[in-house]
Amino acid sequence: MSKKDRRRVLAQIWGTPTSHDIDMVDEGDQIVVFSNYRGVVGWWMEIFKTYYPNIKCKEKGDTIKIKPTVGVTIKLNKTTRLMKVYGKDHWPWFVDTFEILLDIGNGDAVELPSEGGSISENSVTRYLQLNKDDEEVQDLLDRIPEGGGIMHHEFIMRLWKSLLDDWFGVGAAVYIVTPRIDSERLFQIMLLMIRNKGTGFKVTLMTPAKQIDGERFDKIMERTRRRIKEVQGQQGARLVSDVKLEWVMLSLNVQHSEFSTNFIAAHKDEEGEVLTTTAHFHKSHFHHQQKDNVSYCRLSPHDLRKNYLLPLNIGNNVF
């Protein structure tokens, strides 16, 4: 199996809902799983004992060594909180078993205490400059005049991020429609996806293959992927690992069409929401003293599909 295929498999496993953030790296001869939570080693041990009731472990210093099956060895370090999975059969065991182990761990999911929070998730939150205590979505929506109005670029950017975060967080089907998007906005969408992994959301980005300013979307995506690999979080580590980036690429549904409207929308159960604006999701509207129309409404999923999605040939298979 190629490195790309192995990364895709790990991305699918990483996408399993967990009560806290973990990450994983494929080093070829071993897979390293890590988390910043203080109680993660005890959490792993409870999972292994549940799935393997007769499992034996050897403890020496800070290291716990267990052999879940023939050809597989696992080492847990209580200081670094690293789990190393190796042995001649470590890959097939990991592929066949690890999602099951994560599901067991979520059977009684409890948010574990952390030191400074989860490195990945909290860094993502800081990078996004999201603080829901100060910036509740409803407070922002209440500032939009009835029937819509002209709003400032900074307000539109805060509302754009907060609404998407809220919709991803409740597991909605989300649609982002714009004729022009830049790598910063695309990067923020990806971080919002990572922040809300496990909620079951679906996201579709509709944008022209050739943007209205002439730039091709595939170039924007290429620049975004390079940017993701360069941005660092705490302690000099990458903000987004290769596995998380692969999961985003697998989860983000990109469609291309020609149009000139801008909106974000979502539906879940029997409720739908739409935020329309004249602002492109691009730095030319969000980084300058720009003012644009903004309008927000709640509507039925049927009307969302009929009036907003079907005219753009999206949403045909989601209702």
Coordinates of C-alpha atoms in Angstrom, one line a residue, residues 11-135:
A11 CA -7.5 9.9 8.0
Q12 CA -10.7 7.8 8.0
I13 CA -9.7 6.3 11.3
W14 CA -8.9 9.7 12.8
G15 CA -12.4 10.9 11.7
T16 CA -14.0 8.6 14.3
P17 CA -15.6 10.8 17.0
T18 CA -13.5 11.0 20.2
S19 CA -14.2 12.7 23.5
H20 CA -11.0 14.7 23.1
D21 CA -8.4 15.4 20.4
I22 CA -5.9 12.8 19.3
D23 CA -3.5 12.8 16.4
M24 CA -1.5 10.1 14.7
V25 CA 1.6 9.8 12.5
D26 CA 2.6 6.9 10.2
E27 CA 6.3 6.4 10.5
G28 CA 6.4 3.2 8.4
D29 CA 7.6 0.8 10.9
Q30 CA 5.3 2.2 13.6
I31 CA 2.2 4.4 14.1
V32 CA 2.5 7.0 16.8
V33 CA -0.7 8.2 18.5
F34 CA -0.6 11.3 20.7
S35 CA -2.7 13.6 22.8
N36 CA -2.1 16.4 25.3
Y37 CA -4.6 15.2 27.9
R38 CA -3.1 14.2 31.3
G39 CA -5.4 11.2 31.7
V40 CA -5.0 9.7 28.2
V41 CA -2.8 6.8 29.2
G42 CA -5.3 5.6 31.8
W43 CA -8.0 6.1 29.2
W44 CA -6.2 3.9 26.7
M45 CA -5.6 1.2 29.3
E46 CA -9.3 1.0 30.2
I47 CA -10.1 0.7 26.5
F48 CA -7.6 -2.2 26.0
K49 CA -8.8 -4.0 29.2
T50 CA -12.4 -3.7 27.9
Y51 CA -11.6 -5.1 24.5
Y52 CA -9.0 -7.6 25.7
P53 CA -10.2 -8.7 29.1
N54 CA -7.2 -11.1 29.6
I55 CA -4.5 -8.7 28.3
K56 CA -1.3 -8.6 30.2
C57 CA 1.0 -5.6 30.5
K58 CA 4.5 -4.9 31.7
E59 CA 5.4 -1.7 33.3
K60 CA 8.9 -0.3 33.6
G61 CA 9.5 3.2 34.7
D62 CA 7.2 5.5 32.7
T63 CA 6.6 2.9 30.0
I64 CA 3.7 0.4 29.8
K65 CA 4.2 -2.4 27.2
I66 CA 1.3 -4.6 26.0
K67 CA 0.8 -7.2 23.3
P68 CA -2.8 -7.2 22.1
T69 CA -2.2 -9.9 19.6
V70 CA 0.6 -11.8 17.9
G71 CA 2.9 -9.6 15.8
V72 CA 1.7 -6.3 17.5
T73 CA 3.3 -4.4 20.4
I74 CA 2.1 -1.3 22.0
K75 CA 4.1 1.1 24.2
L76 CA 2.5 3.8 26.3
N77 CA 4.6 6.5 27.8
K78 CA 3.1 8.1 30.9
T79 CA 5.3 11.2 30.6
T80 CA 5.1 12.0 26.9
R81 CA 1.6 10.5 26.5
L82 CA 2.7 8.9 23.3
M83 CA 1.4 5.5 22.1
K84 CA 3.6 3.6 19.7
V85 CA 2.2 0.7 17.8
Y86 CA 4.7 -1.5 16.0
G87 CA 5.5 -5.1 15.1
K88 CA 5.3 -7.1 11.8
D89 CA 1.5 -7.1 11.8
H90 CA 0.9 -3.6 13.4
W91 CA -0.6 -2.1 10.2
P92 CA -3.4 -4.7 9.6
W93 CA -4.2 -4.7 13.3
F94 CA -4.4 -0.9 13.5
V95 CA -6.7 -0.8 10.4
D96 CA -9.0 -3.6 11.6
T97 CA -9.1 -2.6 15.3
F98 CA -8.4 1.0 16.1
E99 CA -11.8 2.4 15.2
I100 CA -13.4 -0.2 17.4
L101 CA -11.2 0.9 20.3
L102 CA -12.1 4.5 19.8
D103 CA -15.8 3.6 19.8
I104 CA -15.3 1.7 23.1
G105 CA -13.6 4.8 24.5
N106 CA -16.6 6.9 23.6
G107 CA -19.1 4.6 25.2
D108 CA -18.6 6.5 28.4
A109 CA -17.1 9.6 26.9
V110 CA -15.9 12.1 29.5
E111 CA -13.9 15.2 28.8
L112 CA -10.5 14.5 30.3
P113 CA -8.5 17.2 32.2
S114 CA -5.8 18.8 30.2
E115 CA -2.7 20.8 30.6
G116 CA -3.4 23.9 28.5
G117 CA -6.1 22.0 26.6
S118 CA -5.6 20.0 23.5
I119 CA -2.6 21.2 21.5
S120 CA -4.3 20.8 18.1
E121 CA -7.8 21.9 18.9
N122 CA -7.0 24.8 21.1
S123 CA -4.4 26.1 18.7
V124 CA -7.0 25.8 15.9
T125 CA -9.4 27.8 18.1
R126 CA -6.8 30.5 18.8
Y127 CA -5.8 30.7 15.2
L128 CA -9.5 31.2 14.2
Q129 CA -9.8 33.8 16.9
L130 CA -13.1 32.2 18.1
N131 CA -14.3 32.9 21.5
K132 CA -17.9 31.9 21.9
D133 CA -18.2 33.4 25.4
D134 CA -17.7 36.8 23.9
E135 CA -19.2 36.2 20.5

